[in-house]
PDB file of C-alpha atoms in Angstrom:
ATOM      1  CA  UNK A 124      -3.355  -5.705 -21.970  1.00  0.00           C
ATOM      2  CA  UNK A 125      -6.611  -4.022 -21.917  1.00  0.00           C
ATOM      3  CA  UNK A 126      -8.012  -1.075 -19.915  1.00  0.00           C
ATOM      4  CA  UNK A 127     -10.578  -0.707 -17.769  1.00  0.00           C
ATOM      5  CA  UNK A 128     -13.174   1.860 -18.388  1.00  0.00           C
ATOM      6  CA  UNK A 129     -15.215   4.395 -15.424  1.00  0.00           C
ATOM      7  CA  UNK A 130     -17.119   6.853 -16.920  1.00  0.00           C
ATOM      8  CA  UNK A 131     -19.192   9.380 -14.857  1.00  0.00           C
ATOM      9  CA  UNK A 132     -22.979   9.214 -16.214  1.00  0.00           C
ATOM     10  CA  UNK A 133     -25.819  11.593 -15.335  1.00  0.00           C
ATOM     11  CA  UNK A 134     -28.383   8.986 -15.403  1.00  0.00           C
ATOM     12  CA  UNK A 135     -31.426  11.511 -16.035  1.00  0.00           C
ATOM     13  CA  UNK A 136     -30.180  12.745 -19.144  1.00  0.00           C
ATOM     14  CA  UNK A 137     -29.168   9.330 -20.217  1.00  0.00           C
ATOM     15  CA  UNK A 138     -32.325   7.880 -19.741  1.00  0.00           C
ATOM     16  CA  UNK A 139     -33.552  11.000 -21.627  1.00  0.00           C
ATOM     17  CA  UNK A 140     -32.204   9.836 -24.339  1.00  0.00           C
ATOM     18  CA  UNK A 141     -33.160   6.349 -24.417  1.00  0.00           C
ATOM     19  CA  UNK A 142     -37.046   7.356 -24.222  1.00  0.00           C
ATOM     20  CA  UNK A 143     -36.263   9.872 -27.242  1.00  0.00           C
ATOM     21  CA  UNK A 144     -38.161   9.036 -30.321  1.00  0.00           C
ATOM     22  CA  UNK A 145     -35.739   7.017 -31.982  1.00  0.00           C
ATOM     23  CA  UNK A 146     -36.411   9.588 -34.922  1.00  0.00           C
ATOM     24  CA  UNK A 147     -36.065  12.188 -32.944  1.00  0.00           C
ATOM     25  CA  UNK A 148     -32.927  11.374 -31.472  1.00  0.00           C
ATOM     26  CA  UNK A 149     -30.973  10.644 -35.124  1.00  0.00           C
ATOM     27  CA  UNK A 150     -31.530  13.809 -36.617  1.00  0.00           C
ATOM     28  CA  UNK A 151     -30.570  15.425 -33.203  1.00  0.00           C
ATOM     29  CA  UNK A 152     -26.842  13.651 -34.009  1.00  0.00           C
ATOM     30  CA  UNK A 153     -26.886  14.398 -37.641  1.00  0.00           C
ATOM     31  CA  UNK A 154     -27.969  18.090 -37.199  1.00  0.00           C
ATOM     32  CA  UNK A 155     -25.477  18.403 -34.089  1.00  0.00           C
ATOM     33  CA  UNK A 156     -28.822  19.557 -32.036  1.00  0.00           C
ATOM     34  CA  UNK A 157     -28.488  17.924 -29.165  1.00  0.00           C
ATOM     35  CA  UNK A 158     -25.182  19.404 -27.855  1.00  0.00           C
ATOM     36  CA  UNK A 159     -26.565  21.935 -25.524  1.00  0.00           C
ATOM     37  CA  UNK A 160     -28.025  18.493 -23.710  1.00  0.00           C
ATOM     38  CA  UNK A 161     -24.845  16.618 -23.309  1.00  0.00           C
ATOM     39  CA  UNK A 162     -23.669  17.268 -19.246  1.00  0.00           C
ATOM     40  CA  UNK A 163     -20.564  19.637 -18.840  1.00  0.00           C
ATOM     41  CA  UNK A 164     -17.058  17.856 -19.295  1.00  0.00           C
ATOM     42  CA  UNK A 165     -14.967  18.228 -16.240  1.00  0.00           C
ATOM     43  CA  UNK A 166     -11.734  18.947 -17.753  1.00  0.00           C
ATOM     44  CA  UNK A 167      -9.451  16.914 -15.369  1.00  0.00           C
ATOM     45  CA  UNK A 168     -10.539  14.245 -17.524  1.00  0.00           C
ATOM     46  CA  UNK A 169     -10.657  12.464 -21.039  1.00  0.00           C
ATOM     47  CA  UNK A 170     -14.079  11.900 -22.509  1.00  0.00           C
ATOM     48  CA  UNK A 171     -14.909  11.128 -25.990  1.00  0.00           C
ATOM     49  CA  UNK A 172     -15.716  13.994 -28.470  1.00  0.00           C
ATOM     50  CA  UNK A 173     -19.030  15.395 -29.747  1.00  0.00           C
ATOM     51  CA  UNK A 174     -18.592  14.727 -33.513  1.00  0.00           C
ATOM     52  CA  UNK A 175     -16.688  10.755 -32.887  1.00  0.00           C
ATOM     53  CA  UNK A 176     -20.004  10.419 -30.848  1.00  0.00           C
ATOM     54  CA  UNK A 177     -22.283  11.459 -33.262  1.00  0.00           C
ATOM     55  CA  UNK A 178     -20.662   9.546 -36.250  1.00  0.00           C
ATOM     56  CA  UNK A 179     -20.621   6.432 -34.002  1.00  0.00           C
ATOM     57  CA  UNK A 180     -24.809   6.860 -33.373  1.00  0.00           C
ATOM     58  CA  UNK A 181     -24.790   7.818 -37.080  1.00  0.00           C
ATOM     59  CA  UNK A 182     -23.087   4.330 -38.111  1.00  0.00           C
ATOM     60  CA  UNK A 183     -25.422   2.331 -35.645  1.00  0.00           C
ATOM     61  CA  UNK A 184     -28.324   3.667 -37.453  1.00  0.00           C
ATOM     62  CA  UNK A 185     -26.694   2.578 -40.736  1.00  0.00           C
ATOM     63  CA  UNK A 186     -26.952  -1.207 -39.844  1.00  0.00           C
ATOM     64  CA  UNK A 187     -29.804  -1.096 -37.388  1.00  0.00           C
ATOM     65  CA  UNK A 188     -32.378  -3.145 -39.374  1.00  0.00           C
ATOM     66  CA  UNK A 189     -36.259  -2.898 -38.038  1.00  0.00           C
ATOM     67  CA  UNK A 190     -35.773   0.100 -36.004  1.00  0.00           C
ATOM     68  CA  UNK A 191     -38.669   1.975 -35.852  1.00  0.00           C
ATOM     69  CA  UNK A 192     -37.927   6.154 -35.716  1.00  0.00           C
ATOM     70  CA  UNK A 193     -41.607   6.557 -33.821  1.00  0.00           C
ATOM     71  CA  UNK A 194     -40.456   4.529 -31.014  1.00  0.00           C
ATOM     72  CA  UNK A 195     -37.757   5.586 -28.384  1.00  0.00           C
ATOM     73  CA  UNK A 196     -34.858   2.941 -27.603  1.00  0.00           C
ATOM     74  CA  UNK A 197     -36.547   1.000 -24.561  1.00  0.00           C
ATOM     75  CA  UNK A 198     -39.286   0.625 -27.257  1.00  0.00           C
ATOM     76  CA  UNK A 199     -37.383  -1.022 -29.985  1.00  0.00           C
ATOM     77  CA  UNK A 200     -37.796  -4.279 -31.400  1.00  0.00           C
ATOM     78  CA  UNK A 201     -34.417  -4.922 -31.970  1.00  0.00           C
ATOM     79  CA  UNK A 202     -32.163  -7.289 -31.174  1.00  0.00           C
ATOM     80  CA  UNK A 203     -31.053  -6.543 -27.625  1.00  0.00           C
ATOM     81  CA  UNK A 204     -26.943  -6.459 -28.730  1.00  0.00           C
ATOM     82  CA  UNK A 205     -27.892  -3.763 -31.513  1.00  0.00           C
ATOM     83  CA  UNK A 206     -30.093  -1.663 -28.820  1.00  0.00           C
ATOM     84  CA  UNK A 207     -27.323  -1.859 -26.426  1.00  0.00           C
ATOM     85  CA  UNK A 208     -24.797  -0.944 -28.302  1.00  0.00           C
ATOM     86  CA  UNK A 209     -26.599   2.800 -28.908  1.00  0.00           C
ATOM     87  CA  UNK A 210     -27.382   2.343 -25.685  1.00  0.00           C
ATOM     88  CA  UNK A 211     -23.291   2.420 -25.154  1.00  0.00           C
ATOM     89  CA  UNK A 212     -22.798   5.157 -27.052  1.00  0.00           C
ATOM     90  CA  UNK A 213     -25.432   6.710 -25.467  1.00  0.00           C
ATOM     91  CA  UNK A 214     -23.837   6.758 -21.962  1.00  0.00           C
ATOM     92  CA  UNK A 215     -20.822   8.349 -23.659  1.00  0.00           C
ATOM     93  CA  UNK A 216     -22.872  10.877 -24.738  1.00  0.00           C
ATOM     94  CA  UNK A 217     -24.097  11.124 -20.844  1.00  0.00           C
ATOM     95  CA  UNK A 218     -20.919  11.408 -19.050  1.00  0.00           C
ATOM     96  CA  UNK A 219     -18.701  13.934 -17.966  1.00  0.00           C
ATOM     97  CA  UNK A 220     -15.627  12.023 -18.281  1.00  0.00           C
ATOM     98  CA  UNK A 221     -13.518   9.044 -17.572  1.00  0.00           C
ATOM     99  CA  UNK A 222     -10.663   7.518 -16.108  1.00  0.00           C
ATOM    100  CA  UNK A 223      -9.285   4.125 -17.361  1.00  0.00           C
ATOM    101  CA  UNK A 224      -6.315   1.658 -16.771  1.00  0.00           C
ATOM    102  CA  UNK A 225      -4.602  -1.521 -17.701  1.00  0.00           C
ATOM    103  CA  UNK A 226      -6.106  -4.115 -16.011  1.00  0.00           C
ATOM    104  CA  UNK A 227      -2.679  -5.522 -14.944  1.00  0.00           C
ATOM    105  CA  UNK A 228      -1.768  -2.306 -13.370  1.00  0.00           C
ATOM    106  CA  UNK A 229      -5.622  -2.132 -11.590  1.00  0.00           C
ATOM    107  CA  UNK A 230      -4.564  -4.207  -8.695  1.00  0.00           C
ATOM    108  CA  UNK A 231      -1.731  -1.609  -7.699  1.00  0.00           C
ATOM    109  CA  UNK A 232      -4.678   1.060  -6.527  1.00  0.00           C
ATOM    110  CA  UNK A 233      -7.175  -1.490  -5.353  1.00  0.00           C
ATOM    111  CA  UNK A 234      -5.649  -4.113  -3.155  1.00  0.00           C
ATOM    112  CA  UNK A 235      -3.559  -1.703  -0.967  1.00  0.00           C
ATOM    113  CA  UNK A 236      -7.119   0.180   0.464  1.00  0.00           C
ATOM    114  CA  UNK A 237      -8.847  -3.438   0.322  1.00  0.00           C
ATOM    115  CA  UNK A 238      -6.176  -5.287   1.970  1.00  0.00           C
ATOM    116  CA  UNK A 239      -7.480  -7.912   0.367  1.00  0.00           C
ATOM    117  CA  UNK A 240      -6.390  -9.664  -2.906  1.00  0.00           C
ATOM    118  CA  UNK A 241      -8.840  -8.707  -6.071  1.00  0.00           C
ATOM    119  CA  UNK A 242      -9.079 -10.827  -9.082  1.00  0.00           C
ATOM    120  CA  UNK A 243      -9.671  -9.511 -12.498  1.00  0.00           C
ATOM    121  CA  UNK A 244     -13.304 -10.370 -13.012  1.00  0.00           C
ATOM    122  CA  UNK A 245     -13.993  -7.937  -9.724  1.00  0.00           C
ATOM    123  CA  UNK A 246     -13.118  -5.192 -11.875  1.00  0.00           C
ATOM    124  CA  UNK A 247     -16.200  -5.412 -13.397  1.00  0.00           C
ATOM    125  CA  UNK A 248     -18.338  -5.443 -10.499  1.00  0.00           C
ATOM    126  CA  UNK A 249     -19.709  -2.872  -9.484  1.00  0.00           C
ATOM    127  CA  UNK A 250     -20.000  -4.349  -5.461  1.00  0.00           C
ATOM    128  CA  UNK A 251     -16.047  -4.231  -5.486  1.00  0.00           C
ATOM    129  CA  UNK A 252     -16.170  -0.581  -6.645  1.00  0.00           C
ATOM    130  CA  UNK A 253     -18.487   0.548  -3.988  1.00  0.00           C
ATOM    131  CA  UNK A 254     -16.563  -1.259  -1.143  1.00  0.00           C
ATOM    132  CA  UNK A 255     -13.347   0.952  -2.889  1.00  0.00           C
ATOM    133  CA  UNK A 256     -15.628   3.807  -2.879  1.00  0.00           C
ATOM    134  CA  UNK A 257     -16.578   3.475   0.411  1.00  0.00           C
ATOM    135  CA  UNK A 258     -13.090   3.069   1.619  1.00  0.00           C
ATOM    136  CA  UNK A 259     -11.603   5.944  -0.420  1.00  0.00           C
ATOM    137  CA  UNK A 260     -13.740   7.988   1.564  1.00  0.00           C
ATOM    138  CA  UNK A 261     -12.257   7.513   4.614  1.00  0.00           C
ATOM    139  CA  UNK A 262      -8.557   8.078   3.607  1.00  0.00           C
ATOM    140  CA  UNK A 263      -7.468  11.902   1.803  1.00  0.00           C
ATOM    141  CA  UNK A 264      -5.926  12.058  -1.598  1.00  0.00           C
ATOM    142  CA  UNK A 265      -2.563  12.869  -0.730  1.00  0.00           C
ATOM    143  CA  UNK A 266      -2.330   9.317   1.700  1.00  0.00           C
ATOM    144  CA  UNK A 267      -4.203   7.120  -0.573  1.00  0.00           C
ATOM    145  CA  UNK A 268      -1.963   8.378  -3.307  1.00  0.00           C
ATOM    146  CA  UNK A 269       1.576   7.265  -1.148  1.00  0.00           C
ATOM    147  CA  UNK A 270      -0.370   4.108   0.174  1.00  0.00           C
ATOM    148  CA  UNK A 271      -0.385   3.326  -3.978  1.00  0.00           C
ATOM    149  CA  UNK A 272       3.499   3.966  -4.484  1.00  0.00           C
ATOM    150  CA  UNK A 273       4.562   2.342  -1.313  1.00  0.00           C
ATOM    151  CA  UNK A 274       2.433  -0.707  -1.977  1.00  0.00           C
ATOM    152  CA  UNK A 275       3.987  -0.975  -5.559  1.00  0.00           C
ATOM    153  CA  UNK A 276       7.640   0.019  -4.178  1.00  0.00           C
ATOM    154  CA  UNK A 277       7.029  -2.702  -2.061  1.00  0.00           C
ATOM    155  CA  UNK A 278       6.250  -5.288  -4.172  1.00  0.00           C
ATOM    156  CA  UNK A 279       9.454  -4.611  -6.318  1.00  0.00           C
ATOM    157  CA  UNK A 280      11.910  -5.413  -3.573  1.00  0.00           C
ATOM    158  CA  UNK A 281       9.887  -8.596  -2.678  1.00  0.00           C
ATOM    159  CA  UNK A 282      10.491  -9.712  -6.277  1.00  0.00           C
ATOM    160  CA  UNK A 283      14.138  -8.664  -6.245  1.00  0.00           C
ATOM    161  CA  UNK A 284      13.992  -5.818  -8.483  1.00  0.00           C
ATOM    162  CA  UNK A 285      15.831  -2.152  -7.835  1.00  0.00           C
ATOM    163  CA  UNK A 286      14.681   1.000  -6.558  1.00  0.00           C
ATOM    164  CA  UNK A 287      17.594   2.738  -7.413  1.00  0.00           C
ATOM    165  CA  UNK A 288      17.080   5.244 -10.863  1.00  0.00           C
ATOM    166  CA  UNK A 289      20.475   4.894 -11.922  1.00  0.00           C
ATOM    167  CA  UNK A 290      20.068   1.272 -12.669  1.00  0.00           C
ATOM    168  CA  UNK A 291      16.472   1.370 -13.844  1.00  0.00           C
ATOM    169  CA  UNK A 292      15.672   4.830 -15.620  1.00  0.00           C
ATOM    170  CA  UNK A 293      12.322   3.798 -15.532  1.00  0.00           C
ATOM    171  CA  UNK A 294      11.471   4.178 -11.599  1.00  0.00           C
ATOM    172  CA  UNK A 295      11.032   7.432 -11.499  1.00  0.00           C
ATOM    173  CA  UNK A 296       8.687   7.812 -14.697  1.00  0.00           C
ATOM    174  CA  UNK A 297       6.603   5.264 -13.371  1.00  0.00           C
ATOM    175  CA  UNK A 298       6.162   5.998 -10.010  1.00  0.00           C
ATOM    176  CA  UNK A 299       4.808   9.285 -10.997  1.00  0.00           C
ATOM    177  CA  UNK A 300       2.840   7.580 -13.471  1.00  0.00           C
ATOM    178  CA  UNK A 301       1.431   5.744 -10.500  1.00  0.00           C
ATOM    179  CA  UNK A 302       1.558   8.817  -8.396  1.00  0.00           C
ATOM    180  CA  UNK A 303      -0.788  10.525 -11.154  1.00  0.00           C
ATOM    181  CA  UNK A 304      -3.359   7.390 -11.415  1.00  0.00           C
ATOM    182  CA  UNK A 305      -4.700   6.950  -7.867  1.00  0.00           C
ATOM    183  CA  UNK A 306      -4.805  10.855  -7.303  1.00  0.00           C
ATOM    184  CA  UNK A 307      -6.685  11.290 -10.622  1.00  0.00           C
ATOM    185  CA  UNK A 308      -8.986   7.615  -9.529  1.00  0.00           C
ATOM    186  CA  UNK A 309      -9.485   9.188  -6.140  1.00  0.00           C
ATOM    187  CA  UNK A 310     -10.760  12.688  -7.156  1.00  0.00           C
ATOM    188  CA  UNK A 311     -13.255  10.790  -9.477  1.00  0.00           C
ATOM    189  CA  UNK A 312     -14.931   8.445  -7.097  1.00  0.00           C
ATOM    190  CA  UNK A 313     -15.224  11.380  -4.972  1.00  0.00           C
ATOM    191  CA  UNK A 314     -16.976  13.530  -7.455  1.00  0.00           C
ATOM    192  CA  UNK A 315     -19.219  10.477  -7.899  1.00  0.00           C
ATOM    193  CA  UNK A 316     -19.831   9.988  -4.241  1.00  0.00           C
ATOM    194  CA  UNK A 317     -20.530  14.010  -4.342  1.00  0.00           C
ATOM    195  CA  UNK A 318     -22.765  14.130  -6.396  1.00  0.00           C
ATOM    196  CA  UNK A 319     -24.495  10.845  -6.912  1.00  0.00           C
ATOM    197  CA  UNK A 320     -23.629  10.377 -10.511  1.00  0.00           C
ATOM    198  CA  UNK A 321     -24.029   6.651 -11.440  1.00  0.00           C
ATOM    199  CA  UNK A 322     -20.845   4.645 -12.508  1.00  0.00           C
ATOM    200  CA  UNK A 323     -20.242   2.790 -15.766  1.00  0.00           C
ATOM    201  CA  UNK A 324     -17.851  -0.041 -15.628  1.00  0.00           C
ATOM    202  CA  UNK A 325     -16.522  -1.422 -18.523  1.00  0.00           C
ATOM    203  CA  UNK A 326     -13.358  -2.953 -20.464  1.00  0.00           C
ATOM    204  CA  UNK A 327     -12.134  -2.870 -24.196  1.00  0.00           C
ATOM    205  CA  UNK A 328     -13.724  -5.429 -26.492  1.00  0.00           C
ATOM    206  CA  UNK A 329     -16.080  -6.045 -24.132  1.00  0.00           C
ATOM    207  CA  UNK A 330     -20.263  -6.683 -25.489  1.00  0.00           C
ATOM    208  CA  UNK A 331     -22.324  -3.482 -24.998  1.00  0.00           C
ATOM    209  CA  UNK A 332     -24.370  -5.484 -22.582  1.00  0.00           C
ATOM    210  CA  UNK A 333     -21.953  -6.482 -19.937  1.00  0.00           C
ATOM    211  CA  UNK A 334     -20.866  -3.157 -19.244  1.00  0.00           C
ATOM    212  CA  UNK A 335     -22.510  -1.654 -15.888  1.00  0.00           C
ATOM    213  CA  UNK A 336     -24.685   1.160 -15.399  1.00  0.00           C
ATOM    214  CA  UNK A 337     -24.862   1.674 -11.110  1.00  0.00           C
ATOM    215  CA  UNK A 338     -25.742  -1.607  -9.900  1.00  0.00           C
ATOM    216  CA  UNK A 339     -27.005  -3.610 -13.259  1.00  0.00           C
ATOM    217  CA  UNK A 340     -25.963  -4.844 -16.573  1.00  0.00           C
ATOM    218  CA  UNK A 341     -26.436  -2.145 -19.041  1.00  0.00           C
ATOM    219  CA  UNK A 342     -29.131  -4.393 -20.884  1.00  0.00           C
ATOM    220  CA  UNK A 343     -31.078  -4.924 -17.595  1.00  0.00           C
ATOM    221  CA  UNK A 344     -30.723  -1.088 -17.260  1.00  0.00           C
ATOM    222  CA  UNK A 345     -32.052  -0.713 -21.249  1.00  0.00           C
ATOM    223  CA  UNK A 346     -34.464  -3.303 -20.123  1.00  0.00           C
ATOM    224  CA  UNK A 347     -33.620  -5.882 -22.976  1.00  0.00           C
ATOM    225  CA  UNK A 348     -33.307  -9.586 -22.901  1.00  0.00           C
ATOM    226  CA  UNK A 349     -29.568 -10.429 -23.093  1.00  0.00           C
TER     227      UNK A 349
END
């Protein structure tokens, strides 16, 4: 199984970034200089640290044949996969955190506020995460969050499995596990919604390119040819 990846991304300082002398922006990561510019975490939630970040632009540089340091990202004459994955790293760098799950658990805190049935690839739209959006916003934490374990309580009994923790020890773990999830998923589309940060969507393993920045591809956003 792999996850799926939101990250919260202050666009302006993103695209900061990405019309940065490419120069410029290097020895910013090698010196550690360009801390004080990364946005301020919000603690309820996992983001990547400064230094992995920096090694990771670091390494990119190392193989990054025909970059130019006078010219900023968007101005590169690279190959569009090599400029997108900095451009990756990049919205790392950006965010103030994330929240990610196992694809085959996804459908537990989408379908239920949907009512609809959601297929994998959706997850990677960013349509389908607006509609959720949109309908988170009319439903408090504290429902949404018991809509999510009745919906997967539910399912359980229809496929003749027990609810009852002394013959499964694992109910009770994982309900709360579920019970932590769409609280945690519902307090970060509402920050987003709050305060119009854009959404990147993404998955392990998958190309730089394909992940989404707001409504586009994150090469269309880098405006490179795919």
């Amino acid at each position: 199984m792999v996850d799926v990846m939101l990250l919260l991304v202050e666009r302006e300082a993103f695209d900061g970034l990405c019309s940065m002398p490419l120069g410029e922006l290097l020895d910013g990561m090698q010196r550690r200089a360009l801390r004080d510019r990364r946005p301020e975490s919000d603690q309820r939630f996992h983001r990547a640290f400064d230094v992995d970040l920096e090694g990771d632009v670091l390494e990119w540089s190392d193989g990054a044949e025909g970059a130019d340091p006078s010219r900023s990202l968007r101005e590169q004459r690279i190959s569009p996969a090599s400029a997108c994955g900095l451009a990756l790293a990049l919205t790392h760098w950006c965010s103030v955190g994330e929240w990610r799950c196992w694809d085959a658990r996804l459908y537990l805190y989408i379908e239920p506020l949907l009512g609809r049935g959601v297929s994998a690839e959706e997850f990677l739209r960013p349509e389908m995460w607006a509609e959720f959006s949109d309908a988170l916003a009319k439903t408090d934490r504290l429902s949404y969050s018991e809509s999510v374990v009745l919906d997967w309580m539910s399912r359980r009994q229809d496929l003749g499995e027990t609810m009852e923790p002394s013959e499964d020890p694992r109910i009770l773990p994982t309900m709360e596990a579920h019970r932590t999830a769409s609280d945690s998923l519902h307090i970060f589309l509402e920050r987003a919604r709050r305060e119009g940060l854009s959404l990147l969507i993404g998955r392990e393993y998958l190309d730089p390119g394909l992940w989404k920045l707001d409504s586009e591809s994150l090469d269309s956003a880098l405006g490179v040819g795919a």
